[in-house]
PDB file of C-alpha atoms in Angstrom:
ATOM      1  CA  GLU A 326      -3.182  19.586   7.003  1.00  0.00           C
ATOM      2  CA  THR A 327      -4.025  16.748   7.879  1.00  0.00           C
ATOM      3  CA  GLY A 328      -2.902  13.685   6.931  1.00  0.00           C
ATOM      4  CA  VAL A 329       0.088  12.834   3.956  1.00  0.00           C
ATOM      5  CA  THR A 330       1.168  15.432   1.549  1.00  0.00           C
ATOM      6  CA  GLN A 331       3.802  14.558  -1.090  1.00  0.00           C
ATOM      7  CA  THR A 332       4.921  17.460  -3.547  1.00  0.00           C
ATOM      8  CA  PRO A 333       5.350  17.130  -6.381  1.00  0.00           C
ATOM      9  CA  ARG A 334       1.752  15.321  -7.514  1.00  0.00           C
ATOM     10  CA  HIS A 335       3.505  15.357 -11.154  1.00  0.00           C
ATOM     11  CA  LEU A 336       7.059  15.610 -12.380  1.00  0.00           C
ATOM     12  CA  VAL A 337       8.759  15.166 -15.400  1.00  0.00           C
ATOM     13  CA  MET A 338      12.757  14.648 -15.797  1.00  0.00           C
ATOM     14  CA  GLY A 339      15.717  14.622 -18.289  1.00  0.00           C
ATOM     15  CA  MET A 340      18.401  11.062 -17.388  1.00  0.00           C
ATOM     16  CA  THR A 341      20.245  13.430 -16.262  1.00  0.00           C
ATOM     17  CA  ASN A 342      18.241  15.724 -13.778  1.00  0.00           C
ATOM     18  CA  LYS A 343      18.547  15.483 -10.137  1.00  0.00           C
ATOM     19  CA  LYS A 344      15.138  16.448  -8.419  1.00  0.00           C
ATOM     20  CA  SER A 345      13.832  15.549  -5.119  1.00  0.00           C
ATOM     21  CA  LEU A 346       9.997  14.289  -4.096  1.00  0.00           C
ATOM     22  CA  LYS A 347       9.259  15.355  -0.673  1.00  0.00           C
ATOM     23  CA  CYS A 348       6.596  13.815   1.552  1.00  0.00           C
ATOM     24  CA  GLU A 349       5.051  15.407   5.441  1.00  0.00           C
ATOM     25  CA  GLN A 350       2.790  13.394   7.355  1.00  0.00           C
ATOM     26  CA  HIS A 351       0.953  15.661  10.274  1.00  0.00           C
ATOM     27  CA  LEU A 352      -0.557  12.387  11.852  1.00  0.00           C
ATOM     28  CA  GLY A 353       2.549  12.056  14.171  1.00  0.00           C
ATOM     29  CA  HIS A 354       3.824   8.627  13.457  1.00  0.00           C
ATOM     30  CA  ASN A 355       7.055   7.706  13.775  1.00  0.00           C
ATOM     31  CA  ALA A 356       7.437   5.451  10.496  1.00  0.00           C
ATOM     32  CA  MET A 357       7.737   6.920   7.335  1.00  0.00           C
ATOM     33  CA  TYR A 358       7.908   4.844   3.970  1.00  0.00           C
ATOM     34  CA  TRP A 359       8.477   4.688   0.173  1.00  0.00           C
ATOM     35  CA  TYR A 360       6.972   2.271  -2.285  1.00  0.00           C
ATOM     36  CA  LYS A 361       6.980   2.585  -5.413  1.00  0.00           C
ATOM     37  CA  GLN A 362       4.148   1.293  -7.383  1.00  0.00           C
ATOM     38  CA  SER A 363       4.371   0.720 -11.167  1.00  0.00           C
ATOM     39  CA  ALA A 364       1.816  -1.194 -13.751  1.00  0.00           C
ATOM     40  CA  LYS A 365       1.134  -4.684 -13.672  1.00  0.00           C
ATOM     41  CA  LYS A 366       3.525  -5.542  -9.940  1.00  0.00           C
ATOM     42  CA  PRO A 367       2.754  -4.738  -6.872  1.00  0.00           C
ATOM     43  CA  LEU A 368       3.171  -2.192  -3.995  1.00  0.00           C
ATOM     44  CA  GLU A 369       7.581  -2.400  -4.097  1.00  0.00           C
ATOM     45  CA  LEU A 370       8.670  -1.314  -0.490  1.00  0.00           C
ATOM     46  CA  MET A 371      11.328   0.881  -0.954  1.00  0.00           C
ATOM     47  CA  PHE A 372      12.666   2.687   2.213  1.00  0.00           C
ATOM     48  CA  VAL A 373      11.374   2.849   5.775  1.00  0.00           C
ATOM     49  CA  TYR A 374      12.826   4.995   8.714  1.00  0.00           C
ATOM     50  CA  ASN A 375      12.022   4.656  11.796  1.00  0.00           C
ATOM     51  CA  PHE A 376      12.028   7.232  14.218  1.00  0.00           C
ATOM     52  CA  LYS A 377      14.171   8.660  11.321  1.00  0.00           C
ATOM     53  CA  GLU A 378      16.695   5.847  11.317  1.00  0.00           C
ATOM     54  CA  GLN A 379      16.638   4.495   8.076  1.00  0.00           C
ATOM     55  CA  THR A 380      14.950   0.586   8.774  1.00  0.00           C
ATOM     56  CA  GLU A 381      15.444  -0.886   5.830  1.00  0.00           C
ATOM     57  CA  ASN A 382      16.703  -0.350   2.398  1.00  0.00           C
ATOM     58  CA  ASN A 383      15.194  -2.788  -0.289  1.00  0.00           C
ATOM     59  CA  SER A 384      17.923  -3.229  -2.496  1.00  0.00           C
ATOM     60  CA  VAL A 385      17.263   0.134  -4.280  1.00  0.00           C
ATOM     61  CA  PRO A 386      19.663   1.916  -6.484  1.00  0.00           C
ATOM     62  CA  SER A 387      22.066   4.093  -5.441  1.00  0.00           C
ATOM     63  CA  ARG A 388      20.386   6.829  -7.702  1.00  0.00           C
ATOM     64  CA  PHE A 389      17.405   7.305  -5.417  1.00  0.00           C
ATOM     65  CA  SER A 390      19.503   8.423  -2.376  1.00  0.00           C
ATOM     66  CA  PRO A 391      16.543   9.187   0.511  1.00  0.00           C
ATOM     67  CA  GLU A 392      16.829  11.160   3.693  1.00  0.00           C
ATOM     68  CA  CYS A 393      14.447  11.740   6.673  1.00  0.00           C
ATOM     69  CA  PRO A 394      14.705  15.049   8.790  1.00  0.00           C
ATOM     70  CA  ASN A 395      13.147  14.397  11.035  1.00  0.00           C
ATOM     71  CA  SER A 396       9.952  11.981  11.963  1.00  0.00           C
ATOM     72  CA  SER A 397       7.618  14.002   9.890  1.00  0.00           C
ATOM     73  CA  HIS A 398       9.648  14.625   6.227  1.00  0.00           C
ATOM     74  CA  LEU A 399      11.372  12.331   3.710  1.00  0.00           C
ATOM     75  CA  PHE A 400      13.029  12.672   0.610  1.00  0.00           C
ATOM     76  CA  LEU A 401      13.419  10.656  -1.898  1.00  0.00           C
ATOM     77  CA  HIS A 402      16.058  12.405  -4.176  1.00  0.00           C
ATOM     78  CA  LEU A 403      16.441  11.536  -7.497  1.00  0.00           C
ATOM     79  CA  HIS A 404      19.870  10.931 -10.031  1.00  0.00           C
ATOM     80  CA  THR A 405      20.579  10.260 -13.648  1.00  0.00           C
ATOM     81  CA  LEU A 406      17.122   8.343 -13.399  1.00  0.00           C
ATOM     82  CA  GLN A 407      15.837   5.138 -16.549  1.00  0.00           C
ATOM     83  CA  PRO A 408      13.228   5.647 -18.391  1.00  0.00           C
ATOM     84  CA  GLU A 409      11.987   2.589 -16.770  1.00  0.00           C
ATOM     85  CA  ASP A 410      12.266   5.240 -13.064  1.00  0.00           C
ATOM     86  CA  SER A 411       9.226   5.807 -14.700  1.00  0.00           C
ATOM     87  CA  ALA A 412       6.345   4.839 -11.964  1.00  0.00           C
ATOM     88  CA  LEU A 413       4.486   6.232  -8.891  1.00  0.00           C
ATOM     89  CA  TYR A 414       6.229   6.863  -6.208  1.00  0.00           C
ATOM     90  CA  LEU A 415       4.134   6.456  -2.723  1.00  0.00           C
ATOM     91  CA  CYS A 416       4.913   7.861   1.006  1.00  0.00           C
ATOM     92  CA  ALA A 417       3.375   6.282   3.382  1.00  0.00           C
ATOM     93  CA  SER A 418       3.472   6.844   7.466  1.00  0.00           C
ATOM     94  CA  SER A 419       2.365   4.076   9.929  1.00  0.00           C
ATOM     95  CA  GLN A 420       1.863   4.449  14.037  1.00  0.00           C
ATOM     96  CA  ASP A 421       3.110   1.152  15.152  1.00  0.00           C
ATOM     97  CA  PRO A 422       6.917   0.759  14.268  1.00  0.00           C
ATOM     98  CA  PRO A 423       8.150  -2.471  12.258  1.00  0.00           C
ATOM     99  CA  GLY A 424       9.415  -4.723  14.814  1.00  0.00           C
ATOM    100  CA  GLY A 425       7.059  -3.865  17.435  1.00  0.00           C
ATOM    101  CA  HIS A 426       3.366  -4.895  18.092  1.00  0.00           C
ATOM    102  CA  GLY A 427       0.325  -4.092  16.505  1.00  0.00           C
ATOM    103  CA  ALA A 428      -1.046  -4.400  12.531  1.00  0.00           C
ATOM    104  CA  ASN A 429       1.256  -1.848  10.813  1.00  0.00           C
ATOM    105  CA  VAL A 430      -1.656  -0.225   8.876  1.00  0.00           C
ATOM    106  CA  LEU A 431       0.018   2.378   6.518  1.00  0.00           C
ATOM    107  CA  THR A 432      -1.746   6.142   5.397  1.00  0.00           C
ATOM    108  CA  PHE A 433      -0.995   7.125   2.113  1.00  0.00           C
ATOM    109  CA  GLY A 434       0.057   9.674  -0.042  1.00  0.00           C
ATOM    110  CA  ALA A 435      -1.806  10.948  -3.047  1.00  0.00           C
ATOM    111  CA  GLY A 436       2.095   9.786  -4.727  1.00  0.00           C
ATOM    112  CA  SER A 437       3.755  11.418  -7.117  1.00  0.00           C
ATOM    113  CA  ARG A 438       4.283  10.919 -10.697  1.00  0.00           C
ATOM    114  CA  LEU A 439       7.348  10.544 -11.836  1.00  0.00           C
ATOM    115  CA  THR A 440       7.983  10.292 -15.521  1.00  0.00           C
ATOM    116  CA  VAL A 441      11.502  10.290 -17.182  1.00  0.00           C
ATOM    117  CA  LEU A 442      12.077  10.681 -20.751  1.00  0.00           C
TER     118      LEU A 442
ATOM    119  CA  SER B1127       7.636 -17.669  -0.660  1.00  0.00           C
ATOM    120  CA  GLN B1128       4.932 -16.024   0.474  1.00  0.00           C
ATOM    121  CA  LYS B1129       2.538 -14.231  -2.279  1.00  0.00           C
ATOM    122  CA  ILE B1130      -0.308 -13.060  -2.115  1.00  0.00           C
ATOM    123  CA  GLU B1131      -2.835 -13.777  -5.109  1.00  0.00           C
ATOM    124  CA  GLN B1132      -6.316 -11.479  -5.933  1.00  0.00           C
ATOM    125  CA  ASN B1133      -8.092 -12.182  -8.876  1.00  0.00           C
ATOM    126  CA  SER B1134      -6.954 -10.297 -11.951  1.00  0.00           C
ATOM    127  CA  GLU B1135      -9.799 -10.044 -13.706  1.00  0.00           C
ATOM    128  CA  ALA B1136     -11.636  -7.290 -12.554  1.00  0.00           C
ATOM    129  CA  LEU B1137     -15.195  -7.712 -11.732  1.00  0.00           C
ATOM    130  CA  ASN B1138     -17.841  -5.571 -12.882  1.00  0.00           C
ATOM    131  CA  ILE B1139     -21.543  -5.914 -11.199  1.00  0.00           C
ATOM    132  CA  GLN B1140     -24.710  -3.940 -11.402  1.00  0.00           C
ATOM    133  CA  GLU B1141     -25.446  -1.109  -8.969  1.00  0.00           C
ATOM    134  CA  GLY B1142     -26.868  -2.493  -5.622  1.00  0.00           C
ATOM    135  CA  LYS B1143     -25.695  -6.607  -5.525  1.00  0.00           C
ATOM    136  CA  THR B1144     -22.989  -7.255  -2.971  1.00  0.00           C
ATOM    137  CA  ALA B1145     -19.167  -7.149  -4.575  1.00  0.00           C
ATOM    138  CA  THR B1146     -16.694 -10.477  -3.145  1.00  0.00           C
ATOM    139  CA  LEU B1147     -12.857  -9.930  -3.904  1.00  0.00           C
ATOM    140  CA  THR B1148     -10.619 -12.868  -3.214  1.00  0.00           C
ATOM    141  CA  CYS B1149      -7.708 -12.856  -1.708  1.00  0.00           C
ATOM    142  CA  ASN B1150      -5.650 -16.335  -1.569  1.00  0.00           C
ATOM    143  CA  TYR B1151      -2.163 -16.418  -0.027  1.00  0.00           C
ATOM    144  CA  THR B1152      -0.131 -18.974  -0.040  1.00  0.00           C
ATOM    145  CA  ASN B1153       3.493 -20.684   3.125  1.00  0.00           C
ATOM    146  CA  TYR B1154       1.451 -19.405   6.816  1.00  0.00           C
ATOM    147  CA  SER B1155      -0.912 -17.561   7.757  1.00  0.00           C
ATOM    148  CA  PRO B1156      -0.395 -13.529   8.624  1.00  0.00           C
ATOM    149  CA  ALA B1157      -1.076 -12.602  11.589  1.00  0.00           C
ATOM    150  CA  TYR B1158      -3.611  -9.574   9.727  1.00  0.00           C
ATOM    151  CA  LEU B1159      -4.663  -9.282   6.661  1.00  0.00           C
ATOM    152  CA  GLN B1160      -5.964  -6.021   5.555  1.00  0.00           C
ATOM    153  CA  TRP B1161      -7.824  -4.591   2.844  1.00  0.00           C
ATOM    154  CA  TYR B1162      -7.047  -1.134   0.942  1.00  0.00           C
ATOM    155  CA  ARG B1163      -8.913   0.270  -1.750  1.00  0.00           C
ATOM    156  CA  GLN B1164      -7.025   3.060  -4.498  1.00  0.00           C
ATOM    157  CA  ASP B1165      -8.489   5.125  -6.844  1.00  0.00           C
ATOM    158  CA  PRO B1166      -6.544   5.641 -10.967  1.00  0.00           C
ATOM    159  CA  GLY B1167      -3.681   7.743  -9.223  1.00  0.00           C
ATOM    160  CA  ARG B1168      -4.444   8.381  -5.516  1.00  0.00           C
ATOM    161  CA  GLY B1169      -2.170   6.507  -2.637  1.00  0.00           C
ATOM    162  CA  PRO B1170      -4.380   3.298  -1.428  1.00  0.00           C
ATOM    163  CA  VAL B1171      -6.661   3.895   1.431  1.00  0.00           C
ATOM    164  CA  PHE B1172      -7.123   2.090   4.660  1.00  0.00           C
ATOM    165  CA  LEU B1173     -10.771   0.269   4.547  1.00  0.00           C
ATOM    166  CA  LEU B1174     -10.574  -3.018   7.250  1.00  0.00           C
ATOM    167  CA  LEU B1175      -7.803  -5.716   8.426  1.00  0.00           C
ATOM    168  CA  ILE B1176      -8.783  -9.185  10.236  1.00  0.00           C
ATOM    169  CA  ARG B1177      -6.526 -11.092  12.944  1.00  0.00           C
ATOM    170  CA  GLU B1178      -5.858 -14.587  11.879  1.00  0.00           C
ATOM    171  CA  ASN B1179      -7.689 -15.714  14.850  1.00  0.00           C
ATOM    172  CA  GLU B1180     -10.712 -13.921  13.592  1.00  0.00           C
ATOM    173  CA  LYS B1181     -13.182 -15.904  11.059  1.00  0.00           C
ATOM    174  CA  GLU B1182     -15.270 -12.086  10.594  1.00  0.00           C
ATOM    175  CA  LYS B1183     -14.519  -8.551  10.245  1.00  0.00           C
ATOM    176  CA  ARG B1184     -17.784  -5.817   9.346  1.00  0.00           C
ATOM    177  CA  LYS B1185     -17.410  -2.390   8.946  1.00  0.00           C
ATOM    178  CA  GLU B1186     -20.898  -0.489   7.644  1.00  0.00           C
ATOM    179  CA  ARG B1187     -21.750  -2.402   3.796  1.00  0.00           C
ATOM    180  CA  LEU B1188     -18.107  -3.950   4.337  1.00  0.00           C
ATOM    181  CA  LYS B1189     -17.272  -7.209   5.450  1.00  0.00           C
ATOM    182  CA  VAL B1190     -13.751  -9.629   5.240  1.00  0.00           C
ATOM    183  CA  THR B1191     -13.333 -12.983   5.743  1.00  0.00           C
ATOM    184  CA  PHE B1192     -10.535 -15.105   7.428  1.00  0.00           C
ATOM    185  CA  ASP B1193     -10.402 -18.566   6.310  1.00  0.00           C
ATOM    186  CA  THR B1194      -6.895 -20.432   7.073  1.00  0.00           C
ATOM    187  CA  THR B1195      -8.251 -23.602   6.231  1.00  0.00           C
ATOM    188  CA  LEU B1196      -8.810 -22.687   2.353  1.00  0.00           C
ATOM    189  CA  LYS B1197      -6.024 -19.854   2.792  1.00  0.00           C
ATOM    190  CA  GLN B1198      -8.141 -17.236   2.252  1.00  0.00           C
ATOM    191  CA  SER B1199      -9.749 -13.696   2.408  1.00  0.00           C
ATOM    192  CA  LEU B1200     -13.062 -12.279   0.950  1.00  0.00           C
ATOM    193  CA  PHE B1201     -13.703  -9.292   1.170  1.00  0.00           C
ATOM    194  CA  HIS B1202     -18.062  -8.013   0.457  1.00  0.00           C
ATOM    195  CA  ILE B1203     -19.337  -4.391  -0.554  1.00  0.00           C
ATOM    196  CA  THR B1204     -23.033  -5.200  -0.331  1.00  0.00           C
ATOM    197  CA  ALA B1205     -25.509  -2.388  -1.940  1.00  0.00           C
ATOM    198  CA  SER B1206     -22.521  -1.801  -4.057  1.00  0.00           C
ATOM    199  CA  GLN B1207     -22.667   1.360  -5.710  1.00  0.00           C
ATOM    200  CA  PRO B1208     -20.922   3.230  -8.267  1.00  0.00           C
ATOM    201  CA  ALA B1209     -18.582   5.514  -6.222  1.00  0.00           C
ATOM    202  CA  ASP B1210     -17.528   1.989  -4.834  1.00  0.00           C
ATOM    203  CA  SER B1211     -16.175   1.071  -8.040  1.00  0.00           C
ATOM    204  CA  ALA B1212     -11.636   1.238  -7.270  1.00  0.00           C
ATOM    205  CA  THR B1213      -9.531  -0.965  -7.257  1.00  0.00           C
ATOM    206  CA  TYR B1214      -9.758  -2.961  -4.261  1.00  0.00           C
ATOM    207  CA  LEU B1215      -5.575  -4.791  -2.518  1.00  0.00           C
ATOM    208  CA  CYS B1216      -4.928  -7.299  -0.225  1.00  0.00           C
ATOM    209  CA  VAL B1217      -2.332  -7.258   2.050  1.00  0.00           C
ATOM    210  CA  ARG B1218      -0.785  -9.793   4.404  1.00  0.00           C
ATOM    211  CA  VAL B1219       1.305  -8.708   7.731  1.00  0.00           C
ATOM    212  CA  ASN B1220       3.229 -11.805   9.220  1.00  0.00           C
ATOM    213  CA  ALA B1221       4.071 -11.699  12.977  1.00  0.00           C
ATOM    214  CA  GLY B1222       6.884 -10.862  14.752  1.00  0.00           C
ATOM    215  CA  ASN B1223      10.312  -8.873  13.884  1.00  0.00           C
ATOM    216  CA  ASN B1224       9.817  -9.505  10.221  1.00  0.00           C
ATOM    217  CA  ARG B1225       6.393  -7.927  10.151  1.00  0.00           C
ATOM    218  CA  LYS B1226       6.688  -6.689   6.070  1.00  0.00           C
ATOM    219  CA  LEU B1227       3.747  -5.896   3.843  1.00  0.00           C
ATOM    220  CA  ILE B1228       3.400  -8.134   0.979  1.00  0.00           C
ATOM    221  CA  TRP B1229       0.924  -7.157  -0.981  1.00  0.00           C
ATOM    222  CA  GLY B1230      -1.553  -8.492  -4.040  1.00  0.00           C
ATOM    223  CA  LEU B1231      -2.391  -7.009  -7.408  1.00  0.00           C
ATOM    224  CA  GLY B1232      -5.423  -5.641  -6.672  1.00  0.00           C
ATOM    225  CA  THR B1233      -8.560  -6.018  -7.507  1.00  0.00           C
ATOM    226  CA  SER B1234     -10.218  -3.667 -10.467  1.00  0.00           C
ATOM    227  CA  LEU B1235     -14.096  -3.427  -9.435  1.00  0.00           C
ATOM    228  CA  ALA B1236     -16.331  -1.294 -11.290  1.00  0.00           C
ATOM    229  CA  VAL B1237     -20.206  -0.730 -10.459  1.00  0.00           C
ATOM    230  CA  ASN B1238     -22.503   0.366 -13.361  1.00  0.00           C
ATOM    231  CA  PRO B1239     -25.581   2.372 -12.448  1.00  0.00           C
TER     232      PRO B1239
END
């Protein structure tokens, strides 16, 4: 496989469930990102990992818990979510780490559509 | 604050015509402006970027301009095709250590056969 792969593509969960989103990149990039995309809103950056170290947490509620075991894999653990958390969750990777030189071009996965009942 | 503003109204054009999408930014000029394409239910796909010191960039049927006086980037698709129908996102990238990406809402383009 090439590019950025996200699973599952669709997820429906109740507010008391615990689930995880998975992202894997096959590009050799060293930075990975979680974004949230809701209707009528621009993409919202949630977390950034650079060489598997978290470099940014954009005031995300603790019910979202990221995990980056290595530069190729990124998880987003979900627990006790709210209906307003329903959105498209996008994983991305980039070659030039934040803070370095370059244009920070992102390669995105297809996204995980989350519905919280 | 830094913002990216794109025309929220959908753009409908006839196949074969040139589509022109507008991206306006506020505050100081970014180091780069990037353009992505997004299809429904999919992640954005990078198309082109233009640097602050470049006036124009081309790639096949795509052309991007960067006007620091108007604080604006224009994205053109020439000889448009129905397959070009999608949402196009403009992104500013600042220079330096704080190279955050600031995303526009996107403009929906529909190319009618």
